[in-house]
Tab-separated table of C-alpha atoms in Angstrom:
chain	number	residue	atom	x	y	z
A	96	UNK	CA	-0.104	-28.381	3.203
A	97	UNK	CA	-4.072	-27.188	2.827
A	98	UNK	CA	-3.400	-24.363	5.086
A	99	UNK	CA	-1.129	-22.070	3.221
A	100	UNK	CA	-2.906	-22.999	-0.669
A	101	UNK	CA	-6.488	-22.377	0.823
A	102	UNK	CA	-4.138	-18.947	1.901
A	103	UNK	CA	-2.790	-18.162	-0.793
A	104	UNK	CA	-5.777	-18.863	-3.047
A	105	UNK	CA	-7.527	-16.159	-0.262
A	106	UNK	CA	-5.285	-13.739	-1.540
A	107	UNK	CA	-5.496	-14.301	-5.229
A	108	UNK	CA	-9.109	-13.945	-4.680
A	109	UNK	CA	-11.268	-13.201	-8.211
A	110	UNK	CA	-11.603	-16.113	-10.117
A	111	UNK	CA	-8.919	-18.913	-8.580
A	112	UNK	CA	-10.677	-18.197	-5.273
A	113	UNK	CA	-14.497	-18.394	-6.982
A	114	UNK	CA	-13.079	-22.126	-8.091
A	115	UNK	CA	-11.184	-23.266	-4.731
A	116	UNK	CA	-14.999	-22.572	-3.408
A	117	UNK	CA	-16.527	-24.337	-6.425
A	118	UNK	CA	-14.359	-27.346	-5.557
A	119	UNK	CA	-14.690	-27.468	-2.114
A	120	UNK	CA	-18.882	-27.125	-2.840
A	121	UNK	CA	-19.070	-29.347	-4.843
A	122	UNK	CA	-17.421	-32.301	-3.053
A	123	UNK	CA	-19.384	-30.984	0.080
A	124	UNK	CA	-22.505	-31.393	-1.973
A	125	UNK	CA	-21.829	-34.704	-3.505
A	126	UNK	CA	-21.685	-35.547	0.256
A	127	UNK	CA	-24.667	-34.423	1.263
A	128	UNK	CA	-26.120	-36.489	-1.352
A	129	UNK	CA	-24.498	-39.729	-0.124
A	130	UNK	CA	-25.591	-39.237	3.470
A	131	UNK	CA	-29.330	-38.256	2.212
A	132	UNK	CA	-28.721	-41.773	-0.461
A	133	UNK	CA	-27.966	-43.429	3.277
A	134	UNK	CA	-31.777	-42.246	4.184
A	135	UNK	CA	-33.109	-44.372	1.109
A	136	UNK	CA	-33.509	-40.859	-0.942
A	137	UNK	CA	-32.408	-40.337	-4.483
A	138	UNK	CA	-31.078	-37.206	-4.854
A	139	UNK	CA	-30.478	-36.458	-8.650
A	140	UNK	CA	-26.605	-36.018	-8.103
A	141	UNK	CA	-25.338	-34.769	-11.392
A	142	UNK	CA	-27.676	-32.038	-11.953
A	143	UNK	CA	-27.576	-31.700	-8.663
A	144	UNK	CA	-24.476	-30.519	-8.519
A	145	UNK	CA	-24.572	-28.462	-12.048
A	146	UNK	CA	-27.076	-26.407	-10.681
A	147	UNK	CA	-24.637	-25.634	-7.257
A	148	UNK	CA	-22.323	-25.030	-9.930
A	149	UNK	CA	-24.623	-22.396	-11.370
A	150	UNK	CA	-25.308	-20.886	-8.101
A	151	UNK	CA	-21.830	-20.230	-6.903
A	152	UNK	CA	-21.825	-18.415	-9.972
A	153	UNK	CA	-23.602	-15.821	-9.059
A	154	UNK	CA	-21.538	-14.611	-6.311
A	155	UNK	CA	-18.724	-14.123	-8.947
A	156	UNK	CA	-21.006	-12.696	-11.644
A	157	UNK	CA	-19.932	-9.006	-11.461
A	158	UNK	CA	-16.976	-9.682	-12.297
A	159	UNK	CA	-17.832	-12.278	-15.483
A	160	UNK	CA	-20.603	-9.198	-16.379
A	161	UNK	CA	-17.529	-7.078	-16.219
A	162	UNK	CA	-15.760	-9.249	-18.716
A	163	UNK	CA	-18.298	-10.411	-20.901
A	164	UNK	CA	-19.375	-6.620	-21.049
A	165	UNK	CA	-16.491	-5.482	-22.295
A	166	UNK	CA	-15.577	-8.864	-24.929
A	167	UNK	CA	-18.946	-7.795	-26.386
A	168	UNK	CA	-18.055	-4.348	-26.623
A	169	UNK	CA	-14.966	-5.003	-28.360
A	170	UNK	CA	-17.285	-6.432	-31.151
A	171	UNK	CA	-19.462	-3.347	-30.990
A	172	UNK	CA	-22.283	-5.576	-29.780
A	173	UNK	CA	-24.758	-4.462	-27.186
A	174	UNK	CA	-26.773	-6.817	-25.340
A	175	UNK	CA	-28.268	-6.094	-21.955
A	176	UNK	CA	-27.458	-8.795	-19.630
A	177	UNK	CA	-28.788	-9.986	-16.452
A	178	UNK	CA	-28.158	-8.265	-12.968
A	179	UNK	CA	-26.552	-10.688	-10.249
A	180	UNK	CA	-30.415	-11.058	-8.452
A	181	UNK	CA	-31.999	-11.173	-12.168
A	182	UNK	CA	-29.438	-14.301	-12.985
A	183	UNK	CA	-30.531	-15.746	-9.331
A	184	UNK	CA	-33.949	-16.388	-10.075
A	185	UNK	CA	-33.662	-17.057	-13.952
A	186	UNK	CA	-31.570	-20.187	-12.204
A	187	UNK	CA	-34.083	-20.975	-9.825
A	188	UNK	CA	-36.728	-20.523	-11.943
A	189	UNK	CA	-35.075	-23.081	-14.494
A	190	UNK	CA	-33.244	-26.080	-12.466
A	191	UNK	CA	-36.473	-26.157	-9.783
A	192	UNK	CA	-39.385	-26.930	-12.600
A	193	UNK	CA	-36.475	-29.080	-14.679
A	194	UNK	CA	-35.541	-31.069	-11.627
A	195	UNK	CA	-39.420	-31.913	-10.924
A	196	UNK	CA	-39.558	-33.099	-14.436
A	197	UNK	CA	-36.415	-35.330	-14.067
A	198	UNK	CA	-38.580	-37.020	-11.181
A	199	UNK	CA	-41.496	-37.355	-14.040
A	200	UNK	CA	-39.300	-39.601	-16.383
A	201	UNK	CA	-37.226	-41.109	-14.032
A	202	UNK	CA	-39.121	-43.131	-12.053
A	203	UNK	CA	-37.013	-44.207	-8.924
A	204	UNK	CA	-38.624	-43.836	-5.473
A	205	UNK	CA	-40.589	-40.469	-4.031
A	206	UNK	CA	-40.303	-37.107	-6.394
A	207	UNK	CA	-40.898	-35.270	-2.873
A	208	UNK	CA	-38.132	-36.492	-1.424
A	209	UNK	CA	-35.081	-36.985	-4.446
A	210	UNK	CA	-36.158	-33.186	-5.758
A	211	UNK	CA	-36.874	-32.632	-1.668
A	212	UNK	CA	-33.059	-33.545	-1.061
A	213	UNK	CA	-31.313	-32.212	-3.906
A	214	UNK	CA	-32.298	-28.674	-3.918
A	215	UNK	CA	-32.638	-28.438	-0.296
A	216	UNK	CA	-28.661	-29.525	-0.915
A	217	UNK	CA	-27.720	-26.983	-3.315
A	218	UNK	CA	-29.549	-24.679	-0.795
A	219	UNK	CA	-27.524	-25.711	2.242
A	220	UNK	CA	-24.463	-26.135	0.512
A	221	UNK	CA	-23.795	-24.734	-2.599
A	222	UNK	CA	-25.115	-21.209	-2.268
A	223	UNK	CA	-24.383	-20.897	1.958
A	224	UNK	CA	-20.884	-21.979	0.504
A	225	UNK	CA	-20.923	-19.952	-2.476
A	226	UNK	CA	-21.296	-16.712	-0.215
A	227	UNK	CA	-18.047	-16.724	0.852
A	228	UNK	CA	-17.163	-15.703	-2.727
A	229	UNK	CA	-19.943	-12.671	-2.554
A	230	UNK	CA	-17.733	-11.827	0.625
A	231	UNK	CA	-14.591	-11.999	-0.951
A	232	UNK	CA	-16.066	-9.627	-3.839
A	233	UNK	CA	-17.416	-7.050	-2.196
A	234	UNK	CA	-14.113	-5.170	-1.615
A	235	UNK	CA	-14.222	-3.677	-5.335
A	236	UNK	CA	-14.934	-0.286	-6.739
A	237	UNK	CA	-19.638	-0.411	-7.221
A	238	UNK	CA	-19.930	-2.667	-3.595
A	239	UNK	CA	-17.316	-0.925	-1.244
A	240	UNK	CA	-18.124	2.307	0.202
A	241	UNK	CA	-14.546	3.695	-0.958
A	242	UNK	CA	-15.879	7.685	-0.347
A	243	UNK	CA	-16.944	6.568	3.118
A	244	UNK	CA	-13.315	5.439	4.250
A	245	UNK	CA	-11.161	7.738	1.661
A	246	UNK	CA	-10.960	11.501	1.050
A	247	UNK	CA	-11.405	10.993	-2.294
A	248	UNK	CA	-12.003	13.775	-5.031
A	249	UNK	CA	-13.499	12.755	-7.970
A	250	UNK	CA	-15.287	9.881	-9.689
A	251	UNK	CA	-11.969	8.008	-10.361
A	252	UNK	CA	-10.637	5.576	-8.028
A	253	UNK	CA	-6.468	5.309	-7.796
A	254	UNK	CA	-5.437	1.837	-8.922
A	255	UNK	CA	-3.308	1.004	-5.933
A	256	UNK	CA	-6.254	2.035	-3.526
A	257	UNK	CA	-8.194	-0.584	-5.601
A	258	UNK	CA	-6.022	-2.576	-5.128
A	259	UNK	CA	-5.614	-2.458	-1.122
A	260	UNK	CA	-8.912	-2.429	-0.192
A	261	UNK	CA	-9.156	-5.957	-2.594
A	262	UNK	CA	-6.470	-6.879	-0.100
A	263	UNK	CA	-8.701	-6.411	2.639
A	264	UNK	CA	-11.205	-8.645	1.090
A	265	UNK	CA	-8.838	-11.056	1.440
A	266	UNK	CA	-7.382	-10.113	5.122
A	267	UNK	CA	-11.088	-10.692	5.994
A	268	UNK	CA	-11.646	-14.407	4.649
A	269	UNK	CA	-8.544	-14.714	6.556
A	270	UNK	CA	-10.002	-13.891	9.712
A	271	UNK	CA	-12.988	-15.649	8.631
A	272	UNK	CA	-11.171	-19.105	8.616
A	273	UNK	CA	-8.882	-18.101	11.079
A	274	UNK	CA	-11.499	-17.507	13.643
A	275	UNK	CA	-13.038	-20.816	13.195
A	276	UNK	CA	-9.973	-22.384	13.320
A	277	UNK	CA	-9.342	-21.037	16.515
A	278	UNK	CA	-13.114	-21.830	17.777
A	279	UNK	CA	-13.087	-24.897	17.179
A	280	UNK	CA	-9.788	-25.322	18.969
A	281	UNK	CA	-10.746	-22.974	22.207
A	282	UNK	CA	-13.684	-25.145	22.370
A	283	UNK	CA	-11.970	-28.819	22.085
A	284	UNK	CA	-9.424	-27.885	24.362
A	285	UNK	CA	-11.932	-26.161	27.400
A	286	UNK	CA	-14.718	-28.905	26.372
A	287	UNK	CA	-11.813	-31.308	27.107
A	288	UNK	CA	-10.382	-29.877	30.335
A	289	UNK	CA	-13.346	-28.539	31.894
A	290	UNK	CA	-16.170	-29.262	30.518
A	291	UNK	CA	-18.703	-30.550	32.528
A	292	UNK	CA	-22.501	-29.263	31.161
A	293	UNK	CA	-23.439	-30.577	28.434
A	294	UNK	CA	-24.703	-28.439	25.500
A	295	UNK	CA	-26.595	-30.691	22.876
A	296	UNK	CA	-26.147	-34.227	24.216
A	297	UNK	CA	-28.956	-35.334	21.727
A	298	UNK	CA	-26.984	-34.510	18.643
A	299	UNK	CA	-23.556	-34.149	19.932
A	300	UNK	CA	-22.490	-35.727	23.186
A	301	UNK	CA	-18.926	-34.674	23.492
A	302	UNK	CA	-19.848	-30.540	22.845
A	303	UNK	CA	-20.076	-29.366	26.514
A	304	UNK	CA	-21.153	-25.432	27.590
A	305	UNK	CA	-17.583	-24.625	29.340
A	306	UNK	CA	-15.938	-25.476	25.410
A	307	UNK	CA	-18.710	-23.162	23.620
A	308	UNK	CA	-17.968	-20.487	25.524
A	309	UNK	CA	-14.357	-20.905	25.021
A	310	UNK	CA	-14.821	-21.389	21.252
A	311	UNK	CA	-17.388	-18.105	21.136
A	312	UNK	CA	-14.716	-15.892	23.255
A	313	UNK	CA	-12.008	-17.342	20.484
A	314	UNK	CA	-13.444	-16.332	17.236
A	315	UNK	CA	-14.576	-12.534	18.990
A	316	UNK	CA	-10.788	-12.068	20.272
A	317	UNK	CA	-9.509	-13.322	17.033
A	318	UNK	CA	-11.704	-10.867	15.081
A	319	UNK	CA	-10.685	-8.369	17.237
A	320	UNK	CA	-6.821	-9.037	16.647
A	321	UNK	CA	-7.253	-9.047	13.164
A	322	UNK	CA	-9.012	-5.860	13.150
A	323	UNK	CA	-6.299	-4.275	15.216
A	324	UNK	CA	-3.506	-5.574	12.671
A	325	UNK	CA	-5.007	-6.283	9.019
A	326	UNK	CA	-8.422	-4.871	8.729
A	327	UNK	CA	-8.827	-1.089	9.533
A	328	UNK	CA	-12.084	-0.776	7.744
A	329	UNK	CA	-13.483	-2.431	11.174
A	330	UNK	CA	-14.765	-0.604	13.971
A	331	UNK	CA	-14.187	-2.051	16.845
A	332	UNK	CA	-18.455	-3.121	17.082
A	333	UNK	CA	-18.262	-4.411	13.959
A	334	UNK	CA	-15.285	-6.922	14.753
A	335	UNK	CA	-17.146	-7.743	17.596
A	336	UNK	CA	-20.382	-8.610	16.056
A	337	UNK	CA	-18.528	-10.406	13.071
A	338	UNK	CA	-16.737	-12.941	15.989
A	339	UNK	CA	-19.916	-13.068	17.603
A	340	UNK	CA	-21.127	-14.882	14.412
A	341	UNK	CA	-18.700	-17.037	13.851
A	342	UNK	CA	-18.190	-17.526	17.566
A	343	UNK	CA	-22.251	-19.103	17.488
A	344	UNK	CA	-22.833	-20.288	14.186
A	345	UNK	CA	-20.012	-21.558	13.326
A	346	UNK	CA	-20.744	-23.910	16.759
A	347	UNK	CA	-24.671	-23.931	15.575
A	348	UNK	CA	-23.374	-25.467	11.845
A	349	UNK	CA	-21.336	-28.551	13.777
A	350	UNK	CA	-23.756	-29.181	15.043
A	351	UNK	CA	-26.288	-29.373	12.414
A	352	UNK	CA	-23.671	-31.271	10.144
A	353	UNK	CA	-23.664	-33.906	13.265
A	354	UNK	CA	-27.733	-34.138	13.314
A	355	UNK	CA	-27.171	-35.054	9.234
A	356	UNK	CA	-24.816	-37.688	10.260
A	357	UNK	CA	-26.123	-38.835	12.711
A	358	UNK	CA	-29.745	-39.525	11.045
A	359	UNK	CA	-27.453	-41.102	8.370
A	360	UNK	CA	-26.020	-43.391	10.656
A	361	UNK	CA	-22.561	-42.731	9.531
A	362	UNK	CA	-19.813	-41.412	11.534
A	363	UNK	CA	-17.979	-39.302	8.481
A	364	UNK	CA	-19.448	-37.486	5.655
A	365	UNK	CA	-17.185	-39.735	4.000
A	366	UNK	CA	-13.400	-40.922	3.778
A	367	UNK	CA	-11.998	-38.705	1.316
A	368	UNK	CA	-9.358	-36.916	3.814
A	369	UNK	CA	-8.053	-39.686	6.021
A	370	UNK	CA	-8.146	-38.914	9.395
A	371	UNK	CA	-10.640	-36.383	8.797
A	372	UNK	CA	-13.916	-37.304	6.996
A	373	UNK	CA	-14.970	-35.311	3.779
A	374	UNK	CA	-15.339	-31.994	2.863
A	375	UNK	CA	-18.705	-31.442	4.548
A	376	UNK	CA	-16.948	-32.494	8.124
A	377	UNK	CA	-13.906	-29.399	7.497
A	378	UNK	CA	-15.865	-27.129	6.619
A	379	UNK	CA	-19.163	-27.124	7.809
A	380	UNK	CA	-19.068	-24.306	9.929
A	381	UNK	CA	-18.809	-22.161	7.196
A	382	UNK	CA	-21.911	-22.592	5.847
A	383	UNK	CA	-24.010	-20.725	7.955
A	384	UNK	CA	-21.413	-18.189	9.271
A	385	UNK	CA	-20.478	-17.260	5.740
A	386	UNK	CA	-23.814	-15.956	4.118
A	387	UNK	CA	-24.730	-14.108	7.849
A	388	UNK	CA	-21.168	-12.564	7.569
A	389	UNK	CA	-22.089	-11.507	3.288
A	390	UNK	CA	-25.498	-10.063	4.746
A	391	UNK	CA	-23.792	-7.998	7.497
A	392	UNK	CA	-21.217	-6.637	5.931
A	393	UNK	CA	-22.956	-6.016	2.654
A	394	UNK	CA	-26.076	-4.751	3.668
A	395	UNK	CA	-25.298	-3.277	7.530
A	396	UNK	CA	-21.661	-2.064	7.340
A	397	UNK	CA	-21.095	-1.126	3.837
């Protein structure tokens, strides 16, 4: 049932992706709060997780500067607005001093370690998280290289090409998910059957070397399938070092979500999908394979 809406929410992309993400964050977040509660900190939850609000935000804020642009426009009003790194740090540069004097006023154990443990959460979860948005985004007209991939004439961009290459965005968080999905499968499965080393007994006792490798070879050949049948933007290098990525740090993030647990004491994140844990045990492994993948592809390949 979560497979085919997280899906088809991929596809719709724009703004019903930007708030499957939010969602997803925030619960994550809210999680990371209760394991770091579980420590004897007191994270300040609420604006806690108003401020990871705020910084998903910004991966979708070209498009809302796009909008709110053009509403003001409409009224013949000119304002200049923030750029997406400007709006970064004027949020930074607000919650981080406001949070501090939360701690002032509010008087309940260390300020070092609540304001410690909430931004170091809205670090580690909301924006890692929240750049899986910037990667769904970057397949529009200003962030994708269209002249480098079309024969194009001209400063105007044809609607339907527009329109594919958004597709593409899409085809990509695919193979995002799909790779981990597949990863983390390859390296249950091998880990199970063969494994025999293991990898990080101190964190994780069950992960064993035989199933990482399995899980790292998964995630490359997936990436390589899907560039071979939905992504022709790829090389073939760059579908190889996007599954190398996933193939280690979406392994690496596991992990660290275990080490969290662990020095909780708990064996879930929480209970909130039976059979499962939370939000923070599902997806976990996106948070440091998504903003590696943003980087690469924004900054490297485009």
């Amino acid at each position: 049932m979560a497979i085919p809406l997280i899906l088809l929410l991929t596809l719709a992309g724009g703004f019903y992706f930007f708030c499957f993400i939010s969602v997803i964050s925030g619960f994550a977040l809210n999680e990371y709060y209760a394991l770091a509660a579980a420590k004897g900190t007191r994270p300040q939850i609420a604006l806690g997780l108003v401020f990871g609000f705020c910084v998903n935000s910004i991966f979708i804020y070209n498009k809302l500067h796009h909008m709110l642009a053009g509403w003001l426009a409409g009224y013949n009003i000119s304002v200049s607005l923030p750029s997406m790194t400007q709006l970064f740090l004027i949020e930074f540069l607000f919650f981080v001093p406001l949070i501090s004097l939360v701690e002032l006023f509010r008087n309940n154990g260390s300020l070092l370690s609540n304001s410690g443990a909430t931004l170091t959460g809205v670090c580690y979860v909301s924006m890692c998280m929240g750049s899986l948005v910037g990667l769904r985004e970057l397949f529009v007209p200003n962030d994708f290289p269209f002249y480098t991939y079309f024969n194009l004439i001209g400063a105007a961009i044809p609607d339907e090409l527009i329109g594919k290459v958004y597709r593409w965005g899409a085809y990509t968080v695919i193979a995002v998910f799909t790779s981990i999905w597949v990863c983390d499968s390859a390296a249950y499965f091998a880990g199970m059957n063969f494994g025999k080393h293991k990898l990080f007994e101190r964190v994780s006792p069950n992960k064993t070397w035989e199933g990482a490798v399995a899980g790292f070879v998964g995630a490359v050949a997936t990436f390589v399938l899907a560039r071979s049948l939905t992504l022709p933007y790829m090389s073939l290098t760059t579908a190889v070092i996007c599954g190398c990525i996933v193939g280690v740090f979406a392994q690496l993030g596991d992990m660290v979500e275990s080490l969290l647990k662990r020095d909780a004491g708990v064996k879930d994140s929480s209970g909130l999908i039976p059979g499962h844990g939370g939000v923070l045990d599902r997806f976990d492994s996106l948070i440091l394979v998504s903003p590696l993948l943003f980087f690469y592809l924004d900054f490297i390949v485009f």
